[in-house]
Tab-separated table of N, CA and C in Angstrom:
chain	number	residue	atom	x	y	z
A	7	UNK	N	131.996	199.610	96.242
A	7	UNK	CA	131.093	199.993	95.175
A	7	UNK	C	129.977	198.954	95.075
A	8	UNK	N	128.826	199.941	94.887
A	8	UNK	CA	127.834	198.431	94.665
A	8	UNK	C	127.394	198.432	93.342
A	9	UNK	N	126.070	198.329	92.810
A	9	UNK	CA	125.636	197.949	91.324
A	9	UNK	C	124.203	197.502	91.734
A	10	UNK	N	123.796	198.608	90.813
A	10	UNK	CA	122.047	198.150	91.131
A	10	UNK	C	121.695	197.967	89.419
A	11	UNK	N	121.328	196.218	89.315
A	11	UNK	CA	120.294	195.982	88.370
A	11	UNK	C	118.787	196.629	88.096
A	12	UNK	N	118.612	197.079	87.220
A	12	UNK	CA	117.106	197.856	87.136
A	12	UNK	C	116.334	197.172	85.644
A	13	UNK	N	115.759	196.548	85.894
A	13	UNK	CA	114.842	196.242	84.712
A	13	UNK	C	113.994	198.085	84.102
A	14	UNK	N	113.904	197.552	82.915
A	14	UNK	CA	113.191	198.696	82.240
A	14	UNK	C	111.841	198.853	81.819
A	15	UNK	N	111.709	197.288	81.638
A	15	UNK	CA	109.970	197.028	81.738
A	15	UNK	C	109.525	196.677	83.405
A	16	UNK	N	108.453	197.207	83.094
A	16	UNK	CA	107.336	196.846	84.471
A	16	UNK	C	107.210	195.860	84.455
A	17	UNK	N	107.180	195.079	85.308
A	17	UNK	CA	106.334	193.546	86.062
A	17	UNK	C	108.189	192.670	85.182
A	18	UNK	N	109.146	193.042	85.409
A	18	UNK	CA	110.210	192.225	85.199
A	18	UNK	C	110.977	191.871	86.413
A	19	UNK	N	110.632	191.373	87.294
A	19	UNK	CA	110.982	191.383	88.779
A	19	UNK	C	109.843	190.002	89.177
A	20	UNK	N	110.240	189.217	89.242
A	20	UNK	CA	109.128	188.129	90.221
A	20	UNK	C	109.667	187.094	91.174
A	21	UNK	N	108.757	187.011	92.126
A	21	UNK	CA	109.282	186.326	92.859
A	21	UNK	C	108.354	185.258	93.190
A	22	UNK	N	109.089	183.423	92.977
A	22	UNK	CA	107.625	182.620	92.251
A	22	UNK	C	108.231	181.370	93.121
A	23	UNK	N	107.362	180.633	93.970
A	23	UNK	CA	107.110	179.455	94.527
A	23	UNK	C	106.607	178.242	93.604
A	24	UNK	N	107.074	177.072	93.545
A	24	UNK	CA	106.685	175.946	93.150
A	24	UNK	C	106.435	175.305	94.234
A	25	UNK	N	105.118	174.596	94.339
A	25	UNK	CA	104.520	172.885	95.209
A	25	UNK	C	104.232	172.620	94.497
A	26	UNK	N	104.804	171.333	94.818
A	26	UNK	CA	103.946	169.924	93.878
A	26	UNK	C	103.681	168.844	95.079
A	27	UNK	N	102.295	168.172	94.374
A	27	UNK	CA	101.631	166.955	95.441
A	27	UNK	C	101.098	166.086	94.258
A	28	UNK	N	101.695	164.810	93.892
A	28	UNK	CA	101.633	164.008	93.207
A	28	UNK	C	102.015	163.985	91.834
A	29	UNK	N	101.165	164.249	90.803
A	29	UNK	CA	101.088	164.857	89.104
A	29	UNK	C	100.927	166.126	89.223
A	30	UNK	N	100.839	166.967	90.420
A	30	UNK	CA	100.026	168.156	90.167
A	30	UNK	C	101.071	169.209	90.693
A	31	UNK	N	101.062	170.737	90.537
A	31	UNK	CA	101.506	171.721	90.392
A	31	UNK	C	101.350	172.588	90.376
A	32	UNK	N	101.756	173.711	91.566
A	32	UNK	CA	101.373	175.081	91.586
A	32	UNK	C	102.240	176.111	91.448
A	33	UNK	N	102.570	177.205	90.892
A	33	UNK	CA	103.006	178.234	90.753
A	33	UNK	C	102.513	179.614	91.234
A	34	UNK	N	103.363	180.026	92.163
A	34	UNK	CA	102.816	181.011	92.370
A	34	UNK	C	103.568	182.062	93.049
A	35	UNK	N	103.308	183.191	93.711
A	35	UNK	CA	104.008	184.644	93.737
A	35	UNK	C	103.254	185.695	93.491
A	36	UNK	N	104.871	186.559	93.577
A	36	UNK	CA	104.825	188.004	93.434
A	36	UNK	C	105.765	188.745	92.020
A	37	UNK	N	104.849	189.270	91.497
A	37	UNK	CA	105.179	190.056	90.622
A	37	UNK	C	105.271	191.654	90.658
A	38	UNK	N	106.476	192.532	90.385
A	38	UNK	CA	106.050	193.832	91.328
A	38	UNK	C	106.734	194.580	89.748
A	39	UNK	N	105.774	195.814	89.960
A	39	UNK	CA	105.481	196.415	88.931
A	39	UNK	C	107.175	196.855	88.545
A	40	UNK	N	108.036	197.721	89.972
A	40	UNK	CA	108.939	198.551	89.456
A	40	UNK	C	109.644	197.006	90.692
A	41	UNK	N	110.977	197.976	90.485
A	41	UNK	CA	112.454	197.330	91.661
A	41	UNK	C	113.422	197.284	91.215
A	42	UNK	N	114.178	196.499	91.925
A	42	UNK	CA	115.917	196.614	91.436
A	42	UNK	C	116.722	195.769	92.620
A	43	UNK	N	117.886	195.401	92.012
A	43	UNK	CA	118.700	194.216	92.251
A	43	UNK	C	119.853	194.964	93.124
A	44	UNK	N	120.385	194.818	94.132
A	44	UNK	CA	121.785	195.152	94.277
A	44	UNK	C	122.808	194.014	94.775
A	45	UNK	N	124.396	194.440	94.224
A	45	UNK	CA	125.388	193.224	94.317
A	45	UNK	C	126.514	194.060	94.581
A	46	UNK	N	127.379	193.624	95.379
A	46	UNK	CA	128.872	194.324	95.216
A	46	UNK	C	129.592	193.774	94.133
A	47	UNK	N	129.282	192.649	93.464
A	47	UNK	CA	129.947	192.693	92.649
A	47	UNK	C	129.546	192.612	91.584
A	48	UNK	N	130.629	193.425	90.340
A	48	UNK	CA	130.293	194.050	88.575
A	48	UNK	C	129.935	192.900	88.478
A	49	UNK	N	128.361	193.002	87.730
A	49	UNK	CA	127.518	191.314	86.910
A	49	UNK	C	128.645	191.457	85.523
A	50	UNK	N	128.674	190.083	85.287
A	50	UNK	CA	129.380	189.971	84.622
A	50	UNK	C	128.386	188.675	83.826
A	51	UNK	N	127.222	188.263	84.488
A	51	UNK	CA	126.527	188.036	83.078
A	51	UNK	C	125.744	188.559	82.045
A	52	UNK	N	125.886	189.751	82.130
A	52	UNK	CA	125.353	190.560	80.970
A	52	UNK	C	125.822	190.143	79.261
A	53	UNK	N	127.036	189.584	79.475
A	53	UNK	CA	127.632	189.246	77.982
A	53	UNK	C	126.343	188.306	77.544
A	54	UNK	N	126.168	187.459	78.122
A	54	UNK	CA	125.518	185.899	77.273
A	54	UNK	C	124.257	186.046	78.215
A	55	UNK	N	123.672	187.055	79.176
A	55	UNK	CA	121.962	187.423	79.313
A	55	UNK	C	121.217	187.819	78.061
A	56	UNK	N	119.793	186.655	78.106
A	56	UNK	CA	119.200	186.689	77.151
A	56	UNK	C	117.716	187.715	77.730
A	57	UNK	N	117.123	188.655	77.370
A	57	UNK	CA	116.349	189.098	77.929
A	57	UNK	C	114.879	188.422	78.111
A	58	UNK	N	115.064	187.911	77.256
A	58	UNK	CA	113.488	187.231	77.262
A	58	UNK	C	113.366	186.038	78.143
A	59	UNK	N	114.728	185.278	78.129
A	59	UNK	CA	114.639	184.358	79.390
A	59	UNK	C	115.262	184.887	80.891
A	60	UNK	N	116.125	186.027	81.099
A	60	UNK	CA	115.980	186.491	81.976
A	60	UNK	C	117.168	185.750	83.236
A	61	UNK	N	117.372	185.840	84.057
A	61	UNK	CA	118.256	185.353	85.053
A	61	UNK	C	117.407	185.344	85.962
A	62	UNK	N	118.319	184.181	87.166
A	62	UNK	CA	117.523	183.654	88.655
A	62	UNK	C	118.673	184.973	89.617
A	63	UNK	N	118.160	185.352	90.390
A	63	UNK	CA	118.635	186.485	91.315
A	63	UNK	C	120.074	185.655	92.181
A	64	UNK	N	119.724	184.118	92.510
A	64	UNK	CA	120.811	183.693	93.010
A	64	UNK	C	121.645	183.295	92.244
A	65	UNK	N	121.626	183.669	90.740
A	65	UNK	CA	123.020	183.080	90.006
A	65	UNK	C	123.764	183.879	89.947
A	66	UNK	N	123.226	185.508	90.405
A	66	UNK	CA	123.974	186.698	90.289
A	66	UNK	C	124.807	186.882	91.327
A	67	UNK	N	126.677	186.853	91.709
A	67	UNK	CA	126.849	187.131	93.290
A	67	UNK	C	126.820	187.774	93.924
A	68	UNK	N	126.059	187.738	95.133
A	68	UNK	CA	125.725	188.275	96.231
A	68	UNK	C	124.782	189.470	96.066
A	69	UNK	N	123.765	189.187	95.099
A	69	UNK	CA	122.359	190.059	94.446
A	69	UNK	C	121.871	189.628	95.958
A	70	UNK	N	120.951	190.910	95.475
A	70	UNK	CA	120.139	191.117	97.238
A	70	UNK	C	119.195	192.372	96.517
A	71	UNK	N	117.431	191.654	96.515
A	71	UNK	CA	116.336	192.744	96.303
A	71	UNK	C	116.819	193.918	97.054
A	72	UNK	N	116.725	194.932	96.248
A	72	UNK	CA	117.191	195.974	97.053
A	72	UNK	C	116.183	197.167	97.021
A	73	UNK	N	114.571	197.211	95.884
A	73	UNK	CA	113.613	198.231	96.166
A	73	UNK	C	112.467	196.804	95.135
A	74	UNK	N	111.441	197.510	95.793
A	74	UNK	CA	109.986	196.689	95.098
A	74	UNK	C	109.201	197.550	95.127
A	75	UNK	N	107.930	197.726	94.595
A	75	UNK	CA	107.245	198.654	94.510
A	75	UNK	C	105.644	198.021	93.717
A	76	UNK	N	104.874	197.981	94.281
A	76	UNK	CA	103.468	197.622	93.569
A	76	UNK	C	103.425	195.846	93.391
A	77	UNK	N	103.659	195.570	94.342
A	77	UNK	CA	103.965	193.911	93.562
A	77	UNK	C	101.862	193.080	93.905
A	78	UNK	N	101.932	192.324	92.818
A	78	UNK	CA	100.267	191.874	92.874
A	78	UNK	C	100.995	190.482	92.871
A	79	UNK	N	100.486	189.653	93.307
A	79	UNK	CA	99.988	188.165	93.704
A	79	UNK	C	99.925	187.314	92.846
A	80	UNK	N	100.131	186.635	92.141
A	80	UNK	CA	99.425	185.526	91.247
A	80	UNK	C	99.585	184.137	91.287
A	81	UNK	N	99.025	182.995	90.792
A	81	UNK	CA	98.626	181.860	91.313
A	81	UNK	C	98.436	181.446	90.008
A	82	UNK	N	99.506	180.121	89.509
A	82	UNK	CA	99.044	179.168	88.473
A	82	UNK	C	98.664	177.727	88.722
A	83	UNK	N	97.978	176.956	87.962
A	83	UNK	CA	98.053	175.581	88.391
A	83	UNK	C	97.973	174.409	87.240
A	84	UNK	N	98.682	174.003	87.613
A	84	UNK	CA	98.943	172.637	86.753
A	84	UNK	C	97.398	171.803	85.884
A	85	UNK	N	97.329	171.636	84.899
A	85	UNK	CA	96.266	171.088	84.359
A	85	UNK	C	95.352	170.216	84.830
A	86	UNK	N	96.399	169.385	85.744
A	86	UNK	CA	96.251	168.499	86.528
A	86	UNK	C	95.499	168.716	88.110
A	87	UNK	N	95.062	169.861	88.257
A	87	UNK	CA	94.859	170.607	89.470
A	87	UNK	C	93.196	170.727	89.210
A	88	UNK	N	92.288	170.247	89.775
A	88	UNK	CA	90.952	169.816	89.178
A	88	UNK	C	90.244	171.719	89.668
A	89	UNK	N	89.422	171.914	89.541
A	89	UNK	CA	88.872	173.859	89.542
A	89	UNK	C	88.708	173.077	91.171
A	90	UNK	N	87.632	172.697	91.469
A	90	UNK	CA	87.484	172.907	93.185
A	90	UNK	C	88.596	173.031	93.766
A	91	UNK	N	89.798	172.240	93.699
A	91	UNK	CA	90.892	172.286	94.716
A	91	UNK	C	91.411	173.487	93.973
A	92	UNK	N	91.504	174.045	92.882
A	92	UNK	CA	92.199	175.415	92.447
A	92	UNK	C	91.268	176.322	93.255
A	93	UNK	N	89.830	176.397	93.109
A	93	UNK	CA	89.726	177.547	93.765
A	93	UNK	C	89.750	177.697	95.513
A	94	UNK	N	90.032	176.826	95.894
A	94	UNK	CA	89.829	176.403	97.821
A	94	UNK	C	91.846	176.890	97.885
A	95	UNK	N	92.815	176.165	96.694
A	95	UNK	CA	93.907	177.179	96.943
A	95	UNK	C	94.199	178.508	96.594
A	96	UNK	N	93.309	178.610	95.712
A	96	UNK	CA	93.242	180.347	95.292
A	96	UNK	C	93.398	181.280	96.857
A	97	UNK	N	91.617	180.855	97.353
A	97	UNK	CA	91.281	181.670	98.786
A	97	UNK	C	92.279	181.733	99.539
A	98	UNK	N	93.144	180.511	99.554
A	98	UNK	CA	94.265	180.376	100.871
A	98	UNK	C	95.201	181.196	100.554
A	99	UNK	N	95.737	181.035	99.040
A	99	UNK	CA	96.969	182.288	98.419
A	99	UNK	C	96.375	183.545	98.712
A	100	UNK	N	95.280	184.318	98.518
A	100	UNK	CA	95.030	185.394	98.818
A	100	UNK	C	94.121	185.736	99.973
A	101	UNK	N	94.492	184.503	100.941
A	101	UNK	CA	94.109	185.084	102.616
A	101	UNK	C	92.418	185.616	102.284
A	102	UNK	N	91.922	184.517	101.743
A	102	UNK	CA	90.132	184.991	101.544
A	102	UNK	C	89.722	183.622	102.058
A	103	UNK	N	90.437	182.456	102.761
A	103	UNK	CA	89.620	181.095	102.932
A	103	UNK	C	88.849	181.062	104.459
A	104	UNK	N	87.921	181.007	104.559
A	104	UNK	CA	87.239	180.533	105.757
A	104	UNK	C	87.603	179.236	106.643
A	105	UNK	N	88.360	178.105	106.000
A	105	UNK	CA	88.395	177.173	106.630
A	105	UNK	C	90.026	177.022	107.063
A	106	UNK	N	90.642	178.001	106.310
A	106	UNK	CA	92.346	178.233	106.580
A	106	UNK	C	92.792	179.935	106.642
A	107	UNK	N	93.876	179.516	107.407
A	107	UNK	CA	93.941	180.754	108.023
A	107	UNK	C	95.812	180.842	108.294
A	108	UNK	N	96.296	181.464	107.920
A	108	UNK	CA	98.015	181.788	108.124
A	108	UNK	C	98.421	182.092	106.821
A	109	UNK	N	99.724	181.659	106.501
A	109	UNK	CA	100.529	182.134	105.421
A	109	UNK	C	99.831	180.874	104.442
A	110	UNK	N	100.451	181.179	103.315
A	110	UNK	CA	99.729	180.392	102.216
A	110	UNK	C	100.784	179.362	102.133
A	111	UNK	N	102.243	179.632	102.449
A	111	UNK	CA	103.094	178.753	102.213
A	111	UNK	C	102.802	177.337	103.463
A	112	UNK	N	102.364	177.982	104.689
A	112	UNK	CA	102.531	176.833	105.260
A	112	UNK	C	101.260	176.052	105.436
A	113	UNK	N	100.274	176.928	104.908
A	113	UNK	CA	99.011	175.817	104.486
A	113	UNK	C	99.312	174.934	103.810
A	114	UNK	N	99.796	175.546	102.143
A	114	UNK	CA	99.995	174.480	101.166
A	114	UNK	C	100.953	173.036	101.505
A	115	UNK	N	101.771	173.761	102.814
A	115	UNK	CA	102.082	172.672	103.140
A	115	UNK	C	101.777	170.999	103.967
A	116	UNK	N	100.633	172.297	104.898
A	116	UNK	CA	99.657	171.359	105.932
A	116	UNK	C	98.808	170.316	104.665
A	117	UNK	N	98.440	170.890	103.446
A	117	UNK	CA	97.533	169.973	103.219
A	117	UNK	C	98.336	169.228	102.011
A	118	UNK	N	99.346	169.113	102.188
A	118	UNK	CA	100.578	167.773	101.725
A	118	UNK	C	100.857	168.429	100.603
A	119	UNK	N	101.385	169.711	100.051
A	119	UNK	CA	101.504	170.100	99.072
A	119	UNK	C	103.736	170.578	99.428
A	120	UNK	N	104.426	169.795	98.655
A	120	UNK	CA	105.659	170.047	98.999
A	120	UNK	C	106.164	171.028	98.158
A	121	UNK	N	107.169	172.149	98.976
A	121	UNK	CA	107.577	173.022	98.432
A	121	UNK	C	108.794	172.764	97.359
A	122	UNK	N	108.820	173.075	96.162
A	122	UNK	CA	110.189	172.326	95.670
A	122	UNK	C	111.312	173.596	95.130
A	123	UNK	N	110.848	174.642	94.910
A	123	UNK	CA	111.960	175.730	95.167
A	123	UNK	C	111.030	177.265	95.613
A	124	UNK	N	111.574	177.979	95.399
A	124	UNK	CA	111.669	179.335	95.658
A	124	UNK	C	112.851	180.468	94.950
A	125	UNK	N	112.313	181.020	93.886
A	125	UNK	CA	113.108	181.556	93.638
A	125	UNK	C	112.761	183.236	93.263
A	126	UNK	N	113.719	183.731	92.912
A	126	UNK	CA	113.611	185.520	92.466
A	126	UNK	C	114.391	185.493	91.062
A	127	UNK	N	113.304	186.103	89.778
A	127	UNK	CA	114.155	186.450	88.681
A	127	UNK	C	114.032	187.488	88.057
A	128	UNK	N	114.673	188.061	87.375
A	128	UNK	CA	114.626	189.200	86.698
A	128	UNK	C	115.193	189.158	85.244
A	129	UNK	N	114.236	189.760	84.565
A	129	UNK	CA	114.371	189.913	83.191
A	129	UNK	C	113.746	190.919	82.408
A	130	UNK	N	113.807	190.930	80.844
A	130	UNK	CA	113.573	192.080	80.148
A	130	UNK	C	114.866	192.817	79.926
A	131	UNK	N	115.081	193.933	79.180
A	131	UNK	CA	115.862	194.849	79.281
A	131	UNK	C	116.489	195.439	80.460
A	132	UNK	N	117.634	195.523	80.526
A	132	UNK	CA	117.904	195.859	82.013
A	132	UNK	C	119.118	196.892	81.882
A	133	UNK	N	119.699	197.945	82.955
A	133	UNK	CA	119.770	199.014	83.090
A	133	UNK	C	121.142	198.904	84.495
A	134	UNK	N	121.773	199.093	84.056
A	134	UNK	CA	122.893	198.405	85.466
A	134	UNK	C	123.954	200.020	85.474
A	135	UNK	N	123.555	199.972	87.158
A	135	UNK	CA	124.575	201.427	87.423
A	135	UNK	C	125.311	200.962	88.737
A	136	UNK	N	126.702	201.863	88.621
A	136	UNK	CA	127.494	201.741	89.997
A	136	UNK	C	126.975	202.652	90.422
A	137	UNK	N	126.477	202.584	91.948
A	137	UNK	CA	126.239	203.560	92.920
A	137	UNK	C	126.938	203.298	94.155
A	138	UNK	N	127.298	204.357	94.907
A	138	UNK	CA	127.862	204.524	96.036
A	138	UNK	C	127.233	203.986	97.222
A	139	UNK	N	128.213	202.897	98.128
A	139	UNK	CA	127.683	202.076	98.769
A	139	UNK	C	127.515	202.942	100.226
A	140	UNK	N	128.582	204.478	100.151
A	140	UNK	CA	128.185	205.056	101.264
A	140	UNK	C	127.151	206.082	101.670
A	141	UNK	N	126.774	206.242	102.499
A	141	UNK	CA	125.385	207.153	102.381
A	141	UNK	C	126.016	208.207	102.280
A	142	UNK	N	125.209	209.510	101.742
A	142	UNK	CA	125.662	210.640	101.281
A	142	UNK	C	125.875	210.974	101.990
A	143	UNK	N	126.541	212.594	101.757
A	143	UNK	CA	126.841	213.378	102.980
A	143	UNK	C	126.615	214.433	102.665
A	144	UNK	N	125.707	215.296	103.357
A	144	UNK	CA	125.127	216.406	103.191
A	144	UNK	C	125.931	217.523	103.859
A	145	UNK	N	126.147	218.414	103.300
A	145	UNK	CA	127.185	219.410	104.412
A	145	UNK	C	125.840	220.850	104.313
């Protein structure tokens, strides 16, 4: 048996990178409008889940994104992050920079920016069903 988590609000699904390079700090990701979680095993933190703070996808066992749908991009930065170097990492997060060119993760890394997690969370109201882990069978 499996179990698919479903948030009920839109954009409750993200999936968000932290670098940091010195005092400074970036946040950033994917936020996707719809999706859903699957686990073989019954969540059993639903008792003491708070919706507004939401759960990390790896505290759940053996959660695994299982649909996404519409996800947009976004990019925060630490106060400490002066506008020129925000907007030269903006271009690189959304693959618009002229002077860089690849994934955004391993730029930020080329230009000494260390990755310090990666994570997936989900929150809001949420919606949890057993569904059948075998594919149907149509006769």
């Amino acid at each position: 048996m499996l179990y698919q988590i479903i948030p009920l609000e839109m954009g409750s699904l993200v999936q968000r990178y932290i670098f940091k390079k010195q005092n400074k700090e970036i946040k950033c990701g994917t936020v996707w409008k719809l999706g859903s979680i699957t686990t073989p095993t019954k969540p059993k933190f639903i008792s003491h889940y708070q919706a507004q703070i939401g759960i990390c996808i790896a505290d759940i066992p053996g959660a695994e994104i299982s649909k996404t749908y519409d996800g947009e991009k976004v990019i925060y930065f630490s106060e400490t992050v002066d506008e020129d170097e925000q907007d030269e990492l903006t271009d690189i997060f959304y693959g618009k920079s002229k002077k860089f060119s690849g994934e955004y993760v391993h730029v930020f890394q080329d230009l000494g920016w260390k990755e310090i997690g990666e994570n997936t969370y989900i929150f809001g109201e949420l919606e949890i069903k057993e569904i059948n882990d075998e594919p149907e069978q149509y006769k």
